Coordinates of C-alpha atoms in Angstrom, one line a residue:
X314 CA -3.8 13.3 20.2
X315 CA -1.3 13.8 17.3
X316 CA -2.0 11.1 14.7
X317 CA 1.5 10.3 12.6
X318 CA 0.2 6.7 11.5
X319 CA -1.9 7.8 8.3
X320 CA 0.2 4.5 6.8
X321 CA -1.8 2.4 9.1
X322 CA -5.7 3.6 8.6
X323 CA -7.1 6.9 8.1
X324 CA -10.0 8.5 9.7
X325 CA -13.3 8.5 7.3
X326 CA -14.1 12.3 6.1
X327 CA -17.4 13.5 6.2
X328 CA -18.2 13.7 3.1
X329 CA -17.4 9.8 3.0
X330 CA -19.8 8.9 5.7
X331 CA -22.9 11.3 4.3
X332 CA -22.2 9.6 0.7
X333 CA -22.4 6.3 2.8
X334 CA -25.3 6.8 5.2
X335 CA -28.2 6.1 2.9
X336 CA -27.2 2.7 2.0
X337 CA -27.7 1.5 5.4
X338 CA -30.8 2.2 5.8
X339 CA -33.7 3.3 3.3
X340 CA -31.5 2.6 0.2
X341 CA -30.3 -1.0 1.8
X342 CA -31.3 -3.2 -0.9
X343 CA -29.3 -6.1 -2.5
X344 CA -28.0 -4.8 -6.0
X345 CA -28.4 -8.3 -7.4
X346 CA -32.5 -8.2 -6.9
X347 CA -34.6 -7.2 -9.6
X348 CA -37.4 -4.6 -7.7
X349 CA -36.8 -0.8 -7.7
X350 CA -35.1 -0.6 -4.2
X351 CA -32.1 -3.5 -5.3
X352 CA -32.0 -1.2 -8.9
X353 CA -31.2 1.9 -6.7
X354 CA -28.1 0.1 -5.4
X355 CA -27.1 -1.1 -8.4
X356 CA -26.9 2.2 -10.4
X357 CA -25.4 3.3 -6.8
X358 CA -22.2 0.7 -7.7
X359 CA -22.1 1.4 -11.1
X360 CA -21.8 5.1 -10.7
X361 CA -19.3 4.1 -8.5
X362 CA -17.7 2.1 -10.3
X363 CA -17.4 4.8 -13.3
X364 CA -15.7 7.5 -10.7
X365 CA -13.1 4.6 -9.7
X366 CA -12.1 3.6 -13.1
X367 CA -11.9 7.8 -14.3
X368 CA -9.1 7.9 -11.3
X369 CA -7.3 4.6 -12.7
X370 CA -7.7 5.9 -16.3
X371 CA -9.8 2.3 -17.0
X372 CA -12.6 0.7 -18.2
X373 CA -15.8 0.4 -15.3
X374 CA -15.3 -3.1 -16.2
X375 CA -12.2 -3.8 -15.3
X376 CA -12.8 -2.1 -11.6
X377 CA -12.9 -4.9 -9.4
X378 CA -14.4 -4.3 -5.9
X379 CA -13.0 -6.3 -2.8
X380 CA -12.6 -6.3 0.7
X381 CA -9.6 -5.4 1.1
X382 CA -5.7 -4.3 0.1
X383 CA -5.1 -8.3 1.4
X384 CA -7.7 -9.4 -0.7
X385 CA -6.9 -7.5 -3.7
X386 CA -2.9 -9.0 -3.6
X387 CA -4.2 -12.5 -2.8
X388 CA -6.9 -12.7 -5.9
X389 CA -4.6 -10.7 -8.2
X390 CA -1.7 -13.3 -7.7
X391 CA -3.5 -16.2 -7.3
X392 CA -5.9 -15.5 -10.2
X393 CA -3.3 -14.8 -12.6
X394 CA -0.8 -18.0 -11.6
X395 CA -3.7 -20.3 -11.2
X396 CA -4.8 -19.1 -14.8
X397 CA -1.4 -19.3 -16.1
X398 CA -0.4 -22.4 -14.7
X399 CA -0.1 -24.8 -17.9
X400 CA 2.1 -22.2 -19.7
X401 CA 4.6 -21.6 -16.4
X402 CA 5.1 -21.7 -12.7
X403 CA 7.3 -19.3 -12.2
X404 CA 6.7 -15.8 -9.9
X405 CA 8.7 -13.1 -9.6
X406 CA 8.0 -10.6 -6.4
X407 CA 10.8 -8.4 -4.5
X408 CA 12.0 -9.1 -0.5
X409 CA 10.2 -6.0 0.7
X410 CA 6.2 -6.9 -0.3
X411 CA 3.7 -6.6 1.9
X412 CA 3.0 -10.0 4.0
X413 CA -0.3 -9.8 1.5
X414 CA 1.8 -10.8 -1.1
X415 CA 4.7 -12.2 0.5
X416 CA 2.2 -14.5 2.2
X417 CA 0.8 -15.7 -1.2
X418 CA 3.7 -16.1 -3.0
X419 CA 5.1 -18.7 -0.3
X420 CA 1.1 -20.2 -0.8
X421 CA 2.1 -21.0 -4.0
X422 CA 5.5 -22.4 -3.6
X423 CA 3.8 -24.7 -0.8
X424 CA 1.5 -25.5 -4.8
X425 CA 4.5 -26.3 -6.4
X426 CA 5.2 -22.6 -8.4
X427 CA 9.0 -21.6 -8.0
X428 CA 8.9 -18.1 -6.9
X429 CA 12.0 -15.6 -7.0
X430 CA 12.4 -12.7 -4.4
X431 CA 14.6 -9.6 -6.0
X432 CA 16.8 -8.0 -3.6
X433 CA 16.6 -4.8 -3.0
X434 CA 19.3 -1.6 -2.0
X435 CA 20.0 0.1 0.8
X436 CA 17.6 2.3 0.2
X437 CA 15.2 -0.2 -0.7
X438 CA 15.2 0.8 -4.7
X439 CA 14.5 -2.7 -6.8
X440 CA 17.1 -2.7 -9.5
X441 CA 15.1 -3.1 -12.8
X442 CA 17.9 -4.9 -14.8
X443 CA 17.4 -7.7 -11.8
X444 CA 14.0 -7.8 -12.8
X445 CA 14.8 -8.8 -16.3
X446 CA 17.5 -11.1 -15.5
X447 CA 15.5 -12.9 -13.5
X448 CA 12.6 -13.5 -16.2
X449 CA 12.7 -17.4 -17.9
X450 CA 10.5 -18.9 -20.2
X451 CA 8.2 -20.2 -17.1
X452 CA 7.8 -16.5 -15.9
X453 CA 4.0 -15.6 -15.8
X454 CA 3.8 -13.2 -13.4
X455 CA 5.5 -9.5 -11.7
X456 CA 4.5 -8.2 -8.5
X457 CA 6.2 -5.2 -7.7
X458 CA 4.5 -2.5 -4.6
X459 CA 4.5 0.8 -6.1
X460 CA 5.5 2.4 -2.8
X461 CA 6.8 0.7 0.3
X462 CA 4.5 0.7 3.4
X463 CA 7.2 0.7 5.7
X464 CA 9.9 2.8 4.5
X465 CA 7.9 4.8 1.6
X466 CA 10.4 4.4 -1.1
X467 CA 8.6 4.5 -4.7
X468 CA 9.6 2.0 -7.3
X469 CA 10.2 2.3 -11.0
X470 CA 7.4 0.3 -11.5
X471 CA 6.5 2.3 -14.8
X472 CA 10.1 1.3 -16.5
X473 CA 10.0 -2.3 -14.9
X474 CA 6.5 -2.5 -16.2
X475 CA 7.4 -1.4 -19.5
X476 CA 10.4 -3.8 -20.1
X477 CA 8.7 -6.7 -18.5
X478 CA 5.7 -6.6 -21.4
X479 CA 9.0 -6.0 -24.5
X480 CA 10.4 -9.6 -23.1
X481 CA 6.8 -10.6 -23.2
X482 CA 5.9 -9.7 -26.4
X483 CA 9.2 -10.5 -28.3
X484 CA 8.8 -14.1 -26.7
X485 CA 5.3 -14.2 -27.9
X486 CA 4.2 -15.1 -24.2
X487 CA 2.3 -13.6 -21.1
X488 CA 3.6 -12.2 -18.3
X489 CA 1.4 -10.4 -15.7
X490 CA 1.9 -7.5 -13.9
X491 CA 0.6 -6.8 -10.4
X492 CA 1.3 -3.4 -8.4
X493 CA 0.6 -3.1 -4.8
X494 CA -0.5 0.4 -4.6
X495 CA -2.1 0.5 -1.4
X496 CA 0.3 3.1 0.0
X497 CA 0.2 5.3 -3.0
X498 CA -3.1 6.4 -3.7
X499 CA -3.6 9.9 -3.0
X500 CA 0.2 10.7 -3.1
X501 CA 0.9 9.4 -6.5
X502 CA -0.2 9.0 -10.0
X503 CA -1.9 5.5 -10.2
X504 CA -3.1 6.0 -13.8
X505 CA -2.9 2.4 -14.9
X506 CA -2.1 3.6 -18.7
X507 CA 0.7 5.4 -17.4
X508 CA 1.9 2.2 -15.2
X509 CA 1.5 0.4 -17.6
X510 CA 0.0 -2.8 -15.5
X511 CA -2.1 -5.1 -15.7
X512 CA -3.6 -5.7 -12.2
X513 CA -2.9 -2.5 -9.1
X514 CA -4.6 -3.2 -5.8
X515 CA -5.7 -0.2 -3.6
X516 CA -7.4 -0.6 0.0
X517 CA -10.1 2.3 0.9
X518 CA -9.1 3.4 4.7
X519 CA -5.8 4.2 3.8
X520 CA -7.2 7.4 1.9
X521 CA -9.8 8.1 4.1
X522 CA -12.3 6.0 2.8
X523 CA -13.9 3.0 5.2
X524 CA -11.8 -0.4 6.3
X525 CA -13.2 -3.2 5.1
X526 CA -13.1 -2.5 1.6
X527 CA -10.7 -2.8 -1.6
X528 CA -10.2 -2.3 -5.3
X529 CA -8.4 -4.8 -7.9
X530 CA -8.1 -3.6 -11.7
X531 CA -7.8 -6.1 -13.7
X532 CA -7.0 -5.3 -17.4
X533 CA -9.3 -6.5 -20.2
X534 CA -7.6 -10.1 -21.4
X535 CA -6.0 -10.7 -18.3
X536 CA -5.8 -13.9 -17.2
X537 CA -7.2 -14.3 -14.1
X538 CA -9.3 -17.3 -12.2
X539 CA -11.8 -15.9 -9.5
X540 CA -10.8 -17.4 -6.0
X541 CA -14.2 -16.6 -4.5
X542 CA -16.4 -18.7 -6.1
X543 CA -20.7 -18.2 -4.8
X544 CA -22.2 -15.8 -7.1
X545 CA -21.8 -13.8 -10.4
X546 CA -20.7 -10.3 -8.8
X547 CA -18.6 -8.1 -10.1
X548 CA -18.7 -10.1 -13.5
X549 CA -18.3 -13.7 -12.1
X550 CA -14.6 -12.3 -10.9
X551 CA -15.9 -12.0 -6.9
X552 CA -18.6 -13.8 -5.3
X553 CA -20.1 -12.3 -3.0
X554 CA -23.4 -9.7 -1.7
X555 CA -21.6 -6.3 -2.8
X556 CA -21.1 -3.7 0.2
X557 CA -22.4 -1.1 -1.3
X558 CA -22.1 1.6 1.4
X559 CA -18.3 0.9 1.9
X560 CA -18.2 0.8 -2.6
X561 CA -19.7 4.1 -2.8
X562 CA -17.6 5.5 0.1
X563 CA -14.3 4.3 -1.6
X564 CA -15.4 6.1 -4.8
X565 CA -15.9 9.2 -2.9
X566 CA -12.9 9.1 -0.7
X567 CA -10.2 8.1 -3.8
X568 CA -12.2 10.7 -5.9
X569 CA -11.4 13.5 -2.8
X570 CA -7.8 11.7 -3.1
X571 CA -7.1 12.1 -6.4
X572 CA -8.3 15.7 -6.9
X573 CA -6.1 16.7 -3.8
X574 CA -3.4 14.7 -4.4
X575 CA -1.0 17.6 -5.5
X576 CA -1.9 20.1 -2.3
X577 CA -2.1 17.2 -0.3
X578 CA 1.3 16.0 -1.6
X579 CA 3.3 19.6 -1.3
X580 CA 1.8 19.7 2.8
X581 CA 3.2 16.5 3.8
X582 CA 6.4 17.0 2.1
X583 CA 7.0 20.1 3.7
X584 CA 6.3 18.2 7.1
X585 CA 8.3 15.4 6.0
X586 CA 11.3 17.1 5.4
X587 CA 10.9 19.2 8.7
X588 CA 10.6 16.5 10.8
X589 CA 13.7 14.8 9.1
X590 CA 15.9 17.8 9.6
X591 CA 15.0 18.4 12.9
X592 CA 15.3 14.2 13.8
X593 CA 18.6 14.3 12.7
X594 CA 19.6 17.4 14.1
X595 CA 18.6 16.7 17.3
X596 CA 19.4 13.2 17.7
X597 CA 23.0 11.7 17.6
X598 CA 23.3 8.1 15.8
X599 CA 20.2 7.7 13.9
X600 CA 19.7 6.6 10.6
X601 CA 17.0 7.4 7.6
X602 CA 15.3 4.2 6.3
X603 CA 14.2 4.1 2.8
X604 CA 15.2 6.7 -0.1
X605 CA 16.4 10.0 0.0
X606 CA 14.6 11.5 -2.3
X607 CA 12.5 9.1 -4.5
X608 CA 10.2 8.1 -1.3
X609 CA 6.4 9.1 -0.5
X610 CA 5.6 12.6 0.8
X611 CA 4.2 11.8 3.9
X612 CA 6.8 9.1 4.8
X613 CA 9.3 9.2 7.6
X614 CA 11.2 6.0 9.4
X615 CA 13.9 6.2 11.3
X616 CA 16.5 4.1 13.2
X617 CA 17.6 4.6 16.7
X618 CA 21.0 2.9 17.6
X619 CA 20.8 1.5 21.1
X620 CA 17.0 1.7 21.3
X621 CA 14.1 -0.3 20.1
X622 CA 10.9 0.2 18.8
X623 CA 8.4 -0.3 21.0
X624 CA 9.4 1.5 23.9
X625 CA 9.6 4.8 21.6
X626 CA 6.2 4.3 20.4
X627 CA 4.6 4.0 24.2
X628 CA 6.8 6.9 25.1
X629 CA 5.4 8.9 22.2
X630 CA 1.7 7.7 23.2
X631 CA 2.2 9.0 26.5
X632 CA 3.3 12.4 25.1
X633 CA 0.3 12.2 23.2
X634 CA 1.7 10.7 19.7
X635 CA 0.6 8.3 17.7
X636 CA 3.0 6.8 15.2
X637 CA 4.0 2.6 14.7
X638 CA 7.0 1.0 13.9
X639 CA 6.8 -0.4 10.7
X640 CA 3.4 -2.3 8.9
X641 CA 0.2 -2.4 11.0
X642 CA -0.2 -5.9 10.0
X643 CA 2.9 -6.9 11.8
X644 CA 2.7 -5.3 14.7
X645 CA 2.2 -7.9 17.3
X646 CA 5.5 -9.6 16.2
X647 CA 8.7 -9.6 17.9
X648 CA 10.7 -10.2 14.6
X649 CA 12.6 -7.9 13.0
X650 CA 11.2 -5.8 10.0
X651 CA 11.8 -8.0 6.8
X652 CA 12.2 -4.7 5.0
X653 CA 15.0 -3.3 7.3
X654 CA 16.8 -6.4 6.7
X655 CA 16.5 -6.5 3.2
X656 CA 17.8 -2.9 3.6
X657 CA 20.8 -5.1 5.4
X658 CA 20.7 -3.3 8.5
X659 CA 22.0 -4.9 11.5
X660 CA 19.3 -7.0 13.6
X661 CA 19.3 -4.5 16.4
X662 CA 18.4 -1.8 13.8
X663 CA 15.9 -3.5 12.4
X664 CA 14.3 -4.6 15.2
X665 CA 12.9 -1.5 16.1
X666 CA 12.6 1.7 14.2
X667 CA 9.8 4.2 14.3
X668 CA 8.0 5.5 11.4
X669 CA 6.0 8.6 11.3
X670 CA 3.3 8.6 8.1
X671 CA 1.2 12.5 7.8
X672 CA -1.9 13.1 6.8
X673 CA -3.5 16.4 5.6
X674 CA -4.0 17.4 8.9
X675 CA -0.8 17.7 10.3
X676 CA 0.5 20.7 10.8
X677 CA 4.1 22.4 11.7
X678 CA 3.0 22.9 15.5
X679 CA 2.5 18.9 15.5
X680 CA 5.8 18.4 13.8
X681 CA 7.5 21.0 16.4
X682 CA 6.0 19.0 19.2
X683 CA 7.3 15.8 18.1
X684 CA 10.5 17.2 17.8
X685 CA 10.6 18.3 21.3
X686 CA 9.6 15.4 22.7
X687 CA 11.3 12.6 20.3
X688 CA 15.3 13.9 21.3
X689 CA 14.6 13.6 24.8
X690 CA 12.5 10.1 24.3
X691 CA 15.7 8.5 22.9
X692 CA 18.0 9.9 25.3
X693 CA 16.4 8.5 28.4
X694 CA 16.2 5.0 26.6
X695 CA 19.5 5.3 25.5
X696 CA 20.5 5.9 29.2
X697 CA 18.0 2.5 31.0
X698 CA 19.1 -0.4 28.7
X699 CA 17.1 -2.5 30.2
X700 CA 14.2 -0.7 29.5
X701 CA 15.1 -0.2 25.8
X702 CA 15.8 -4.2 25.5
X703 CA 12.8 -4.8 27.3
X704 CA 10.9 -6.6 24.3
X705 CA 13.8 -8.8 23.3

């Protein structure tokens, strides 16, 4: 099998799993207990809580362990709105989020918060003078996604960041802001100094570290109101018996991330750029979704006209590819890609495009394989419409 869906999960390296291994079994205490075998996982999560915060350029205490990318979004807006809620109600977030946040931001309209959804290009780009004019005195929170899950374009979440916490501090106020970067570690810099942000959310298994398991930095001073309530973890900020085996396998595997991020980075773009050359050499009426340029390394969606999604991606399973068509989460629906349409393609475009995410594995033989498969995919569902319009 070719795997082209690194945007979905990632496969656990080895050195993840042997860092991991222990805890199951004669190191499985409960870091909250007192005897030697409970102390043992507890210097095990604060170790690993010291190797996540040197990647994030933060304090250990402001590393926040979760079980999830989901979870991280949900707590980071949530917790900040709920803590800010006497001094505003009003959310700003952009029309291409993840459902993690888009999800949460309608939660709190359904509270009573007005929430505002920026617009985007057609290239997905958020327009940072949008951002500002949208700001009024009952703004207490930004979340912007560092890099789109679907169509990989990378925001200016460092300049929107930046102006965001001027208009804060000249009006003497706080304003929060939240980065999705689930897609981003291990392709880009997610120093939270350099950000400038005040929460970022990361989810282990999309850089080879195990599902089930998340990170949330949360700034010192932050507002924030736990919203898993049971216990005094993680500094009263999320209830809850720790995992420690997925914790210290997240340390590990963003640790790997981070220190291979530049090789890892100058692979996939090479791929990347192959496999868009080729795609639209070799296919008539297609169209690139997301940004040129400014757009994650290992990120590739296209648009067929006159075919859908789905029946690509059985077609390339059958040829022994794996690849989606837009966010994992979503794909049991028959709706149209929220991010294509904010894009402002065409229904029919949107409704089925097929996105092919690398990993550092792939190599050029892969890419030359999908290649020679992919033109001659399209062209017999070009020629059965019925087929290609089989999942309306």
């Amino acid at each position: 099998m070719i795997y082209m869906d690194h945007a979905a999960t990632t496969p656990v390296r080895p050195e993840v799993m042997e860092a991991m291994l222990p805890f199951f079994t004669e190191r499985f205490g409960n870091a909250s207990s007192l005897y030697t075998l409970a102390q043992q996982s507890r210097m095990a999560l604060d170790e690993a809580r010291e190797s996540v915060a040197r990647v994030l350029g933060s304090r250990p205490s402001e590393v926040v362990f979760t079980s999830g990318g989901s979870e991280s979004d949900n707590a980071a807006i949530k917790g900040a709105a709920s803590a800010l809620v006497r001094t505003g109600n009003h959310v700003i977030t952009t029309s291409i989020e993840h459902h993690a946040v888009l999800h949460t931001c309608t939660h709190l309209e359904d509270s009573g918060f007005e929430v505002t959804y920026l617009p985007v290009d057609g290239d997905g780009m958020v327009d940072p003078d949008e951002l500002v004019d949208a700001i009024t005195e009952k703004t207490v929170l930004v979340s912007v996604m560092l890099a789109n899950n679907e169509i990989g374009t990378i925001e200016p979440v460092e300049e929107m960041a930046r102006r965001v916490k001027d208009i804060a501090r000249e009006s003497r106020r706080t304003i929060v802001f939240h980065t999705d970067a689930v897609q981003a570690a291990g392709f880009l810099d997610i120093n939270v100094k350099t950000l400038g942000v005040d929460m970022l959310s990361l989810s282990a298994h999309k850089f080879h570290g195990p599902k089930g398991v998340g990170v949330l930095y949360v700034r010192r001073g932050t507002p924030f109101s736990p919203q898993q309530l049971g216990g005094a973890q993680e500094r009263q900020r999320r209830a809850g018996t720790e995992n420690t085996p997925g914790i210290v396998g997240t340390a590990v595997a963003l640790s790997i991330a981070d220190r291979e991020r530049e090789e890892a980075s100058a692979h996939c773009i090479r791929l990347r750029d192959r496999l868009i050359e080729g795609i639209r050499e070799r296919i008539p009426d297609v169209r690139l979704n997301g940004h040129p340029t400014q757009r994650l390394p290992n990120n590739v969606n296209f648009s067929f006209e006159g075919v859908e999604g789905e029946p690509v991606l059985l077609g390339l399973d059958f040829a022994g590819v794996a690849a989606s068509s837009g966010s994992a989460c979503t794909s049991g629906s028959l709706e149209p890609s929220h991010v294509l349409l904010a894009l402002g393609l065409p229904a029919d475009l949107a409704h089925g495009s097929l996105r092919l995410t690398l990993g550092r594995d792939n190599t050029e033989e892969e890419v030359e394989h999908v290649l020679r498969v992919l033109p001659d995919l399209v062209g017999r569902l070009r020629a059965m419409p019925s087929l290609s319009h089989a999942t309306r």
